[in-house]
GROMACS .gro file of C-alpha atoms in nm:
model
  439
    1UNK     CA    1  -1.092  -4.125   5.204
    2UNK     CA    2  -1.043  -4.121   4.843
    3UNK     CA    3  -1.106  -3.825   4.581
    4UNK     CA    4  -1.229  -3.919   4.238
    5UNK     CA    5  -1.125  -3.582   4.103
    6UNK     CA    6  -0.856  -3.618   3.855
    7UNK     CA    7  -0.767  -3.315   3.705
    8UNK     CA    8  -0.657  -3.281   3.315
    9UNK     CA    9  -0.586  -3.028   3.072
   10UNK     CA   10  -0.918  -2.868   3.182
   11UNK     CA   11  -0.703  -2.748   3.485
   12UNK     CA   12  -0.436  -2.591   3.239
   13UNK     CA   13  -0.744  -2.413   3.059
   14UNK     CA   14  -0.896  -2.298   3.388
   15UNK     CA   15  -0.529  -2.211   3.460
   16UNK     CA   16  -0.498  -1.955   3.206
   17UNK     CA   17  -0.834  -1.768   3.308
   18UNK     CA   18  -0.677  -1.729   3.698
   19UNK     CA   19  -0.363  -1.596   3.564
   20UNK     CA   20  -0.524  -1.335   3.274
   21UNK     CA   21  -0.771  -1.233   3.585
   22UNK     CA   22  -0.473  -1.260   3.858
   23UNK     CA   23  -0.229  -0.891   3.752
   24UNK     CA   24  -0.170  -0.876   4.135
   25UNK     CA   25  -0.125  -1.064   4.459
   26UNK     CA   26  -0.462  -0.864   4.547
   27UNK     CA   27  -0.651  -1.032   4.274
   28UNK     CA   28  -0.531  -1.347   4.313
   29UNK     CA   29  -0.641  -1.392   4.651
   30UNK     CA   30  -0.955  -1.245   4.534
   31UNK     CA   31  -1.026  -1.505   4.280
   32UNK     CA   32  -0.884  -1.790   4.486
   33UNK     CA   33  -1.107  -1.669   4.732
   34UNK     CA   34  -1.439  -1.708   4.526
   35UNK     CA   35  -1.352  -2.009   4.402
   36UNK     CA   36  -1.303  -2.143   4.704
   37UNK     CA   37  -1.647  -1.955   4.847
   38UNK     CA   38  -1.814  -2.195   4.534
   39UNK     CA   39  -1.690  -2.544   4.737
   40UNK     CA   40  -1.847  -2.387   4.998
   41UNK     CA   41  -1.627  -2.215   5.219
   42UNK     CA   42  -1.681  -1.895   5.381
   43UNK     CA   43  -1.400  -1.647   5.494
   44UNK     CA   44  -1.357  -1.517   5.917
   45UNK     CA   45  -1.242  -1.216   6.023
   46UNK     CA   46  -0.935  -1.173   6.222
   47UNK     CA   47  -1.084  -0.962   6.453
   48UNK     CA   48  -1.377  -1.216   6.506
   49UNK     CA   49  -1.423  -1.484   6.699
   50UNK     CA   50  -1.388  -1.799   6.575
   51UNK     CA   51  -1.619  -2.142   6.667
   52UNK     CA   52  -1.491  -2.488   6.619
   53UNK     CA   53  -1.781  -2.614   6.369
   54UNK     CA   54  -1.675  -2.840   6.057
   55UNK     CA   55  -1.660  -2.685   5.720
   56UNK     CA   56  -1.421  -2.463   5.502
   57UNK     CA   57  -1.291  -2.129   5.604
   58UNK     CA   58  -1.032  -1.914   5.455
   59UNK     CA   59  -0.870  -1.574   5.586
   60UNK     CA   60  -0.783  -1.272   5.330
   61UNK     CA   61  -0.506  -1.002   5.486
   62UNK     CA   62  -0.374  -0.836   5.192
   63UNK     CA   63  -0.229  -1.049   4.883
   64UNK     CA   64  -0.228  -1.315   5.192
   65UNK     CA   65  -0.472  -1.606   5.155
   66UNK     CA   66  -0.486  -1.917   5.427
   67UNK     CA   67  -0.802  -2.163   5.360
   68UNK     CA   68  -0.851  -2.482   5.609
   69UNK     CA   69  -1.125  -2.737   5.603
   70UNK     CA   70  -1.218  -2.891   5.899
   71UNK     CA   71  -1.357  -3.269   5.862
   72UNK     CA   72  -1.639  -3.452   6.068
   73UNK     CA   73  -1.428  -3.592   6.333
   74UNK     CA   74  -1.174  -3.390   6.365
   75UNK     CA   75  -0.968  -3.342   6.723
   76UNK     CA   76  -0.816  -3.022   6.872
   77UNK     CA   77  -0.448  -3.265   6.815
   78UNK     CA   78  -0.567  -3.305   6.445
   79UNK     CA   79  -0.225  -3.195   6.252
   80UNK     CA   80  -0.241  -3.050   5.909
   81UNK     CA   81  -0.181  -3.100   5.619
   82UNK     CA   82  -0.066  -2.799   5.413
   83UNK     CA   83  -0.023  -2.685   5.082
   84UNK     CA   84   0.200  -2.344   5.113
   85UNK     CA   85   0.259  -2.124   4.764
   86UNK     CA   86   0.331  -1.741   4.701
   87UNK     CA   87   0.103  -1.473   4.523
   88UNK     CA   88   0.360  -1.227   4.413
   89UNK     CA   89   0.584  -1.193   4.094
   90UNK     CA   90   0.891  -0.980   4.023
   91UNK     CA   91   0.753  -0.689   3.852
   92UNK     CA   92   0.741  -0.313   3.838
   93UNK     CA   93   0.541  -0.135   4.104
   94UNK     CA   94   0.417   0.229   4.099
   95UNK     CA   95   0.599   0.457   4.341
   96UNK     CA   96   0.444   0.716   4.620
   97UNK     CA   97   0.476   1.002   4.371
   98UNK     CA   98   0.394   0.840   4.036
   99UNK     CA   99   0.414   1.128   3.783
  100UNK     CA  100   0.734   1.224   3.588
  101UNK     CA  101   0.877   1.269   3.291
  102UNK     CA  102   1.076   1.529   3.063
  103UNK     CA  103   1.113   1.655   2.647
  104UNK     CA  104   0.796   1.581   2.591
  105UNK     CA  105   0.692   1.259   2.707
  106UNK     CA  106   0.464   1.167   3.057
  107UNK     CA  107   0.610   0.891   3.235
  108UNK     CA  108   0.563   0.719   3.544
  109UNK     CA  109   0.749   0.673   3.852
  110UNK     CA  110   0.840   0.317   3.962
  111UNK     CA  111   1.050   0.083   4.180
  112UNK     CA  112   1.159  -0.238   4.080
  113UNK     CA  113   0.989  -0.543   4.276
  114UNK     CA  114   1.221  -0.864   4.298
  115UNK     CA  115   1.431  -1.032   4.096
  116UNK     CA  116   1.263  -1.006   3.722
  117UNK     CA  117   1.454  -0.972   3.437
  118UNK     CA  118   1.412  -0.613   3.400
  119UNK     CA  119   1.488  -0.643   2.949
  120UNK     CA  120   1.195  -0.840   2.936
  121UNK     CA  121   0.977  -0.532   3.020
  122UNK     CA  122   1.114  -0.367   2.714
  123UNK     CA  123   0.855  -0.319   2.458
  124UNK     CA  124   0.592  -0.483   2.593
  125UNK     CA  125   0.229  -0.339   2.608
  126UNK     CA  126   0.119  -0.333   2.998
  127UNK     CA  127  -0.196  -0.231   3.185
  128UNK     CA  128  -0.236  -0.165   3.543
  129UNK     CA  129  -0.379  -0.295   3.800
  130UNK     CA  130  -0.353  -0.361   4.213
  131UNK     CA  131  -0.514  -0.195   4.507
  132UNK     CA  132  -0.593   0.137   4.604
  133UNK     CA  133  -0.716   0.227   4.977
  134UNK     CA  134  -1.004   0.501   5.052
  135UNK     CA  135  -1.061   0.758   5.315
  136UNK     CA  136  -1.322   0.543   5.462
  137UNK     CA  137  -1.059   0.254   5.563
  138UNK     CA  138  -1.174   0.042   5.238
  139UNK     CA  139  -0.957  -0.114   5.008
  140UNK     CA  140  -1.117  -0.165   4.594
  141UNK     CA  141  -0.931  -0.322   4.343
  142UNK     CA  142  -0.861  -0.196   3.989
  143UNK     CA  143  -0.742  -0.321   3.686
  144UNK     CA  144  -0.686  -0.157   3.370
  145UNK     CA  145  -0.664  -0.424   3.131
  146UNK     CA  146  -0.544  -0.274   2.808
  147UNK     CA  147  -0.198  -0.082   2.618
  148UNK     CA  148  -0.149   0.202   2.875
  149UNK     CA  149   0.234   0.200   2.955
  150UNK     CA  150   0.552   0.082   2.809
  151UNK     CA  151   0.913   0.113   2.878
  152UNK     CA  152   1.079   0.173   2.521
  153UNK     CA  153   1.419   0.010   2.479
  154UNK     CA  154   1.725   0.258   2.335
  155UNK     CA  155   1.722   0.175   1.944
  156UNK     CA  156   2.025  -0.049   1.817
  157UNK     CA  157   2.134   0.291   1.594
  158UNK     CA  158   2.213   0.444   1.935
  159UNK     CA  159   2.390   0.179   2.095
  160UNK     CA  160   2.547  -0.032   1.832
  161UNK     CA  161   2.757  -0.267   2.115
  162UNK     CA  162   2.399  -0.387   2.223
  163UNK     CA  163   2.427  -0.704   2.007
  164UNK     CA  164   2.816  -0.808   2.117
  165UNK     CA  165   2.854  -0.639   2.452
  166UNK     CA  166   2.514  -0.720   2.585
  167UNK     CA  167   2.207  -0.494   2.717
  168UNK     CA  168   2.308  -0.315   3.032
  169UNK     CA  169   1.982  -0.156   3.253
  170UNK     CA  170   2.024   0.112   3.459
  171UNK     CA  171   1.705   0.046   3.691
  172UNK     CA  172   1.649   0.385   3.792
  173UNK     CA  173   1.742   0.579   3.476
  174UNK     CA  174   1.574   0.324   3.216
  175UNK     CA  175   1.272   0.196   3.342
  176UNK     CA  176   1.041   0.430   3.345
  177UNK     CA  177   0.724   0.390   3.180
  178UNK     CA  178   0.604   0.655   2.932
  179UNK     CA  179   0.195   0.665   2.929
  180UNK     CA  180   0.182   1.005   2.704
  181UNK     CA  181   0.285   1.330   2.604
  182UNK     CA  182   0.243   1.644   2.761
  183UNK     CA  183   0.396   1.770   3.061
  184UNK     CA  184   0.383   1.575   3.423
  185UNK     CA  185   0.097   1.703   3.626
  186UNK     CA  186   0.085   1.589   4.034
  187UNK     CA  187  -0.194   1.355   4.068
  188UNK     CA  188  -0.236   1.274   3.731
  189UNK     CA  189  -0.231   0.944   3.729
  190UNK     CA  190  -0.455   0.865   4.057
  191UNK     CA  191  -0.714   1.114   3.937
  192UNK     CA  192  -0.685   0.807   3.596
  193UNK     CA  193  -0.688   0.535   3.819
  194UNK     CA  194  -1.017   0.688   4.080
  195UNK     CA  195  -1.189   0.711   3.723
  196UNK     CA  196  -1.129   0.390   3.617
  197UNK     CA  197  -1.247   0.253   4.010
  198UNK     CA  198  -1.530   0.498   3.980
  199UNK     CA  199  -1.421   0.651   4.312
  200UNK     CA  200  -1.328   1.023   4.363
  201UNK     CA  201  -0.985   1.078   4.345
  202UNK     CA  202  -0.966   1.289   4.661
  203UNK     CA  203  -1.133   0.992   4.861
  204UNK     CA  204  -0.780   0.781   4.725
  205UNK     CA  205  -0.539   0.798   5.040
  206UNK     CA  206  -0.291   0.503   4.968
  207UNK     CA  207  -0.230   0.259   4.648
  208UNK     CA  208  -0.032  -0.045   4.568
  209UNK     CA  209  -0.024  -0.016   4.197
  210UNK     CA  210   0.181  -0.217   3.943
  211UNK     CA  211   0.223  -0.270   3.591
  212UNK     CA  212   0.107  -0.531   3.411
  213UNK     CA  213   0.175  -0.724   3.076
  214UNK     CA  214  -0.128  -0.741   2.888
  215UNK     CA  215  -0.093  -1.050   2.617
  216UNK     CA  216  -0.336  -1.332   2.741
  217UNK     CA  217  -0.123  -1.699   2.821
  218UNK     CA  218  -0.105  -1.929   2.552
  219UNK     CA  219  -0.068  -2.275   2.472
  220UNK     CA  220   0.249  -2.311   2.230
  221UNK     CA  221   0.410  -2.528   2.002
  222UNK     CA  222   0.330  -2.758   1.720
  223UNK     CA  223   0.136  -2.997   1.934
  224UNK     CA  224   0.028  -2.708   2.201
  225UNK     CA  225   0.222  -2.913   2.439
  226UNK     CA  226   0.368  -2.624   2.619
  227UNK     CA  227   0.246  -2.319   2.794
  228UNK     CA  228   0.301  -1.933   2.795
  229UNK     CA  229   0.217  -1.692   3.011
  230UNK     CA  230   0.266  -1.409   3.313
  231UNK     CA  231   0.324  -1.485   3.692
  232UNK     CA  232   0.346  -1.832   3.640
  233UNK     CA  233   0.608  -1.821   3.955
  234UNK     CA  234   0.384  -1.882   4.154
  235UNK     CA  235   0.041  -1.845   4.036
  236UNK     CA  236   0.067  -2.239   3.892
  237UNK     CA  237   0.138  -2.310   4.264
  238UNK     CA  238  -0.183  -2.123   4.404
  239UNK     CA  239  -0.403  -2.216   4.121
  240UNK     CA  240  -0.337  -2.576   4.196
  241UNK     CA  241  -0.387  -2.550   4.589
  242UNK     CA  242  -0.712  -2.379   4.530
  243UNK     CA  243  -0.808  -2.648   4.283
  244UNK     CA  244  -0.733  -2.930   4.532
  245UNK     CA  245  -0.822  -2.802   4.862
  246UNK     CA  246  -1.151  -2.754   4.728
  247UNK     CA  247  -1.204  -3.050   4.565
  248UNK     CA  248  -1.088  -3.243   4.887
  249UNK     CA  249  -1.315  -3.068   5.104
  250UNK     CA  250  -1.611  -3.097   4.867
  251UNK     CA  251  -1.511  -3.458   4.836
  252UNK     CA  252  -1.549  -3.499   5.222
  253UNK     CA  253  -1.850  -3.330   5.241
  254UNK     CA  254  -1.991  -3.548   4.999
  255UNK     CA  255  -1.915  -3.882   5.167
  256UNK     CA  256  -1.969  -3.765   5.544
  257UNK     CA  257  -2.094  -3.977   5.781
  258UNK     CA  258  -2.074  -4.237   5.567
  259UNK     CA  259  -1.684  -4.189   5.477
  260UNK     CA  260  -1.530  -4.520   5.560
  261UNK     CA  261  -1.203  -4.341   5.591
  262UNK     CA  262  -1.231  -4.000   5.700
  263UNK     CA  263  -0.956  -3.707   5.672
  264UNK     CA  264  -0.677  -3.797   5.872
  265UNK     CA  265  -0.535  -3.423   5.871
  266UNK     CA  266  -0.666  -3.074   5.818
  267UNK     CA  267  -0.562  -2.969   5.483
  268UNK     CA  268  -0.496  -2.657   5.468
  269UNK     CA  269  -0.364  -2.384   5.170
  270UNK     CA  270  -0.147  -2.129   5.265
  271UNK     CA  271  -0.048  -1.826   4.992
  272UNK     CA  272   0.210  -1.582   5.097
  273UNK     CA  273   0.274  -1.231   4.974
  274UNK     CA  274   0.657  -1.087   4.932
  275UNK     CA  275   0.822  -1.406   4.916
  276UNK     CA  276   1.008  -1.241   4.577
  277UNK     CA  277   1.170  -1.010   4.856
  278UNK     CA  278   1.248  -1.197   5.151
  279UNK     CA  279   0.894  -1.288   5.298
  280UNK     CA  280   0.933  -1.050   5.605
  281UNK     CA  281   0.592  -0.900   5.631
  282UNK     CA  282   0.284  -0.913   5.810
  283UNK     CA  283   0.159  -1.088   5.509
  284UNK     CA  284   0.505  -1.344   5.408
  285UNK     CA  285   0.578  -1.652   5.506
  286UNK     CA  286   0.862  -1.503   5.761
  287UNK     CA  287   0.538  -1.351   5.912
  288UNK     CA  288   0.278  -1.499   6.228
  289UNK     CA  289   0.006  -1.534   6.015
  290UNK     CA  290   0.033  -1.925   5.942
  291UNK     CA  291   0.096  -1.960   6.292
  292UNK     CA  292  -0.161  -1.728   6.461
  293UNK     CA  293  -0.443  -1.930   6.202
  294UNK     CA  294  -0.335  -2.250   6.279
  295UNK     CA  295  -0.345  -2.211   6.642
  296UNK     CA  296  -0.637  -2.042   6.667
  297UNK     CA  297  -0.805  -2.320   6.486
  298UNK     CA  298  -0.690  -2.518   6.743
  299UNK     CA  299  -0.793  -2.346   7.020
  300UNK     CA  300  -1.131  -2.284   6.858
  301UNK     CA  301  -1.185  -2.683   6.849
  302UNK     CA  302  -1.133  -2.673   7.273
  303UNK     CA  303  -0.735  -2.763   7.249
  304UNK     CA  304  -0.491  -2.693   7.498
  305UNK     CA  305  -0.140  -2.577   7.459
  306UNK     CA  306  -0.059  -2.964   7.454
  307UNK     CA  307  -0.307  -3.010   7.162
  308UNK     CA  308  -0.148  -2.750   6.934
  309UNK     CA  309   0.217  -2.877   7.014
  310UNK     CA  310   0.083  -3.233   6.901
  311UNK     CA  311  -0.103  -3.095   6.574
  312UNK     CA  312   0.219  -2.913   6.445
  313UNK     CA  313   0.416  -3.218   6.529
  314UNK     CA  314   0.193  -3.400   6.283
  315UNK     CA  315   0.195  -3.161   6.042
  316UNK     CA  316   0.380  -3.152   5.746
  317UNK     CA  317   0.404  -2.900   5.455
  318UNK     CA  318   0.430  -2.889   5.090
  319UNK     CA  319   0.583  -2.593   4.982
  320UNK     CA  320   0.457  -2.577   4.589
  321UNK     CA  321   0.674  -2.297   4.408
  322UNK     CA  322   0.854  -2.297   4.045
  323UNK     CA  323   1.167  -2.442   3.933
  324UNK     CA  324   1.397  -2.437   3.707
  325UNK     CA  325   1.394  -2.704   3.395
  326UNK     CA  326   1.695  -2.745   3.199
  327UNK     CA  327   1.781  -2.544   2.986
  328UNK     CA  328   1.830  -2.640   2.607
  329UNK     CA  329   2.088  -2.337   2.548
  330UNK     CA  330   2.236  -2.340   2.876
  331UNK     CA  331   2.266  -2.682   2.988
  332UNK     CA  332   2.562  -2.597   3.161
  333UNK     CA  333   2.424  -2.401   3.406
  334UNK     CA  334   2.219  -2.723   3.528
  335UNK     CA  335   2.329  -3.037   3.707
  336UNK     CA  336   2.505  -3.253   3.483
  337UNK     CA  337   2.304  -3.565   3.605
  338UNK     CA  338   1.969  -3.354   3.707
  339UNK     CA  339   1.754  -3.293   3.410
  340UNK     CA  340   1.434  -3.167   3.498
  341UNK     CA  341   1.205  -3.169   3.173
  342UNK     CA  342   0.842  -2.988   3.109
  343UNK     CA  343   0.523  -3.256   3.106
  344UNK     CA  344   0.793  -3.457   3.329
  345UNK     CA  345   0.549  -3.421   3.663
  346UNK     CA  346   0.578  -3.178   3.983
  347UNK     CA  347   0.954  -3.146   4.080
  348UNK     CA  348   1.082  -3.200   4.433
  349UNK     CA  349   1.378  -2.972   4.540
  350UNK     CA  350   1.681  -3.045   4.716
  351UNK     CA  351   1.971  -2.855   4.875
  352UNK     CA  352   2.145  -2.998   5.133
  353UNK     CA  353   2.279  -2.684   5.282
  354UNK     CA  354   1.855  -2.589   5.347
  355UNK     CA  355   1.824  -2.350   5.090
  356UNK     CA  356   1.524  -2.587   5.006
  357UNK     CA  357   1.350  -2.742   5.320
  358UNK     CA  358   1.333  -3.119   5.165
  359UNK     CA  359   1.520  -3.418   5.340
  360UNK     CA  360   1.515  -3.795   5.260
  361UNK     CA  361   1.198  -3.830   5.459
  362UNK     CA  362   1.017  -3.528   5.323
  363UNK     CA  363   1.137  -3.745   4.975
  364UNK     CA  364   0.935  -4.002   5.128
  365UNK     CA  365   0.594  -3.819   5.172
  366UNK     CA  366   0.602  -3.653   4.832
  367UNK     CA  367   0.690  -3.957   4.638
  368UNK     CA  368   0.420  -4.170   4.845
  369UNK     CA  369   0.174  -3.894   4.705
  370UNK     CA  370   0.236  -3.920   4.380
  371UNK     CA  371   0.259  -4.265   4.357
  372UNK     CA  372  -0.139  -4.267   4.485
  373UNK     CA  373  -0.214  -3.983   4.234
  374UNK     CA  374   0.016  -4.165   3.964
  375UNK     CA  375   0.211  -3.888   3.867
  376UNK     CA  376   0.525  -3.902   3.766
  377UNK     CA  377   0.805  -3.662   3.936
  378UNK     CA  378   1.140  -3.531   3.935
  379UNK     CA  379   1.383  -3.372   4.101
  380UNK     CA  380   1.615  -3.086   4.118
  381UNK     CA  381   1.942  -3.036   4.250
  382UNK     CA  382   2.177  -2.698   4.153
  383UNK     CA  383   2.492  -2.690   3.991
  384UNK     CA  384   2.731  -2.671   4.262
  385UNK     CA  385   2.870  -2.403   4.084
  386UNK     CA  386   2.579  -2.210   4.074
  387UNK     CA  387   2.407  -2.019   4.410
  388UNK     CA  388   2.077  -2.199   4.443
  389UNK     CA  389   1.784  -2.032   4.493
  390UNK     CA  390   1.562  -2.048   4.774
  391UNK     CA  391   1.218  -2.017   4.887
  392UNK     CA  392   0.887  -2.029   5.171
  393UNK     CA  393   0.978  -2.374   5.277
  394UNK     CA  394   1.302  -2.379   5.494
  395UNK     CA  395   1.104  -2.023   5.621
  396UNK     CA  396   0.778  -2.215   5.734
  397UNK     CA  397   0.985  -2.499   5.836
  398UNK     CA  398   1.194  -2.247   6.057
  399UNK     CA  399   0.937  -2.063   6.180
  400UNK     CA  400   0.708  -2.332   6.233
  401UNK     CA  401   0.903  -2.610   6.335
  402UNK     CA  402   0.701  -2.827   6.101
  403UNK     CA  403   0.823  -3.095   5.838
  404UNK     CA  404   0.837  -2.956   5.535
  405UNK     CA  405   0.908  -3.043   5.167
  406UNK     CA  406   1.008  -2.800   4.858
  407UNK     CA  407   0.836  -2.915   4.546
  408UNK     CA  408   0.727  -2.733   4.183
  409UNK     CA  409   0.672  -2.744   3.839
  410UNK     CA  410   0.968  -2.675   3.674
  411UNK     CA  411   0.944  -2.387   3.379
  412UNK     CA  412   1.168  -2.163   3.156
  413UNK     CA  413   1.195  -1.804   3.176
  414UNK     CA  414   1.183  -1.754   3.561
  415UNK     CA  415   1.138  -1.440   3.678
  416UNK     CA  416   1.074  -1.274   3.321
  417UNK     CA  417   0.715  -1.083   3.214
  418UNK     CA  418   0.626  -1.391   3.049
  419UNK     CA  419   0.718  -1.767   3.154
  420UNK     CA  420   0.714  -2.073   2.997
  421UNK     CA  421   0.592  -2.447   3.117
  422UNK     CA  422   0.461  -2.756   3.035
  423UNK     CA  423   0.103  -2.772   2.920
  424UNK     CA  424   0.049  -3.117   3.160
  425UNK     CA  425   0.253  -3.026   3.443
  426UNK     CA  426  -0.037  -2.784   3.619
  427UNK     CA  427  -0.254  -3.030   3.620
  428UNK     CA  428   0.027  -3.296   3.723
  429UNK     CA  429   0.102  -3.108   3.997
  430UNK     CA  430  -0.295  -3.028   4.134
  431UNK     CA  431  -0.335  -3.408   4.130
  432UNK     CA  432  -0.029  -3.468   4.372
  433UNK     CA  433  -0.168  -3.175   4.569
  434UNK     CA  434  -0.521  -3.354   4.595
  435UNK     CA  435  -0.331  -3.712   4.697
  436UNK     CA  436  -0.098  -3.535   4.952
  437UNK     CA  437  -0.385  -3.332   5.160
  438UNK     CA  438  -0.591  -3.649   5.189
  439UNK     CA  439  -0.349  -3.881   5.257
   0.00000   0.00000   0.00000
């Protein structure tokens, strides 16, 4: 079977909706999830059973998302074909007792999430948004989505070696938001937040709360050939797995019986929480969920033991997250013969020592891919004086024992408030994406 979606810049547009209405893992499974409801899928329950009828279905547990579509045809032994990506960003998150301050000023308690560049929270305007749990066992999400907080940088007057010596955070001591003057009151800012959800704050018995910057994404440049904007590691990466899991499976459904080729695998999107942090949760990649879906699809479809050990041996995995593209200020902190540019196509990732998951026949798979989607593609390789990096593929690959293969977009700014990419790449990478699960 053969898509004829091709994505274009439309993606890139649609692209910088998800991330302005994406401030948290929460809402990006949220909006990933109603897209996907749209093509037609409809999301089980864990706790439910589950049949073995065609058709899309996804699973939400926390800022966790994994989708599968099931084609006419398909065998308990079917093996998958997956897209994995990550929902969460380094950023600032609100702490168990928020409210604090001193001389005047209301601030408010938080931890730092990740790896971000922690000076590129400085005098920014941020909102807040993420998920706050009720007495009732409900979750609601909230999002503030204007100038409420901001962590004010020491002024150069005060520390005159900032411009020669360099800008040295302490992360407990100098980032704190202020949100006001006055003096702390307990509670103060959930009774702020249960307004803004329209709940009563007594009825708010847990949150998961983070900051936010609030300045849309925008295209920039003379020619509006590149792209600016929060979370884009690895909101790029879900974006484009929602975009092309549903357009496969809505591709499938239209042909149907008639399909002279039908899906060979089950494609399948998986989005992880906490990979910034390790991905050991009950929601990360280093977590059963993947596993525990998979298999239960299996099952569902009247498979054995046997037929599960023959669909993962099948299987292979993409593992879609950012990279890294050189640098025109620091190109000696890159590979002297690996260049990766922006609007150069999806980047695959190597590291022999399996920081990244990809081997020469993982090479193989991606490049076929792109070659049907004709897109061109790169690849990445670190400094060997640099540590490299690492992310959910050599995890799932562990975990799973399934191939897998580390790919991206590669982008500027990783890990700051605001990123930077190519305008084309997004939708460069989607159309790999759509070419790989329906291979």
């Amino acid at each position: 079977m053969s898509t004829s979606v091709r994505f274009d810049r439309g993606h890139t547009d649609d692209l910088m909706t998800f991330l302005a209405a994406s401030p948290t893992p929460y809402h990006a499974v949220a909006n990933a999830a109603e897209r996907l409801e749209k093509a037609g899928f409809r999301q089980v329950r864990e706790t439910d059973a589950w049949d073995g009828s065609t058709g899309g279905r996804f699973v939400l547990r926390g800022g966790a998302l994994i989708a599968w579509y099931v084609p006419e045809g398909a065998e308990p032994h079917t093996p998958f074909r997956i897209v994995g990506a990550h929902t969460d960003s380094p950023n600032l998150r609100v702490k168990p007792l928020p409210d604090t301050g001193s001389y005047g000023w209301r601030q408010i308690a938080v931890e730092i999430y990740g790896g971000t560049l922690l000076n590129t929270w400085l005098d920014r305007d941020l909102g807040l948004a993420g998920r706050i749990s009720l007495r009732d066992g409900t979750h609601r999400l909230v999002n503030v989505d204007r100038a409420l907080l901001r962590v004010p940088q020491l002024a150069v007057h005060l520390d005159r070696s900032v411009n020669t010596e360099g800008l040295k955070l302490d992360r407990q001591r100098h980032m704190q938001p202020i949100w006001g003057l006055g003096q702390p009151e307990e509670g103060d800012l959930i009774r702020f937040v249960a307004e803004e959800a329209g709940v009563d704050a007594e009825d708010i018995t847990g949150w998961d709360l983070m900051p936010h910057a609030i300045e849309p994404p925008a295209y920039l440049g003379r020619d509006r050939e590149l792209l600016a904007g929060p979370r884009m590691d690895n909101l790029i990466s879900v974006h484009a797995g929602t975009a092309a899991l549903a357009a496969v499976a809505t591709a499938s459904e239209t042909a149907g019986a008639a399909a002279t080729a039908p899906l060979p695998y089950i494609p399948v999107l998986a989005a992880f929480d906490h990979e910034e942090n390790g991905s050991q949760s009950d929601t990360g990649a280093d977590g059963p969920l993947l596993g525990t879906v998979l298999e239960r699809s299996v099952l569902a479809r009247g498979g054995s033991f046997e037929d599960r050990a023959r669909a993962f041996a099948g299987t292979i995995c993409l593992s879609s997250d950012t990279g890294h593209a050189v640098h025109p200020n620091y190109v000696d902190r890159h590979d002297p013969t690996h260049h990766p540019r922006a609007n150069g196509g999806p980047i695959l990732k190597v590291n022999v020592n399996m920081r990244y998951a990809t081997d020469g026949s993982g090479r193989a798979v991606f490049a076929a891919a792109c070659e049907r989607a004709g897109v061109p593609w790169q690849t990445f390789v670190s400094n060997n004086s640099m540590p490299c990096g690492t992310t959910i593929g050599p995890i799932t690959a562990a975990r799973h024992g399934i191939q897998t293969v580390d790919i991206g977009v590669a982008i500027l700014s990783m890990h700051s408030a605001r990123e930077l990419c190519g305008a084309d790449d997004p939708f460069l990478l989607a159309n790999a994406l759509v070419a790989f699960l329906e291979a």
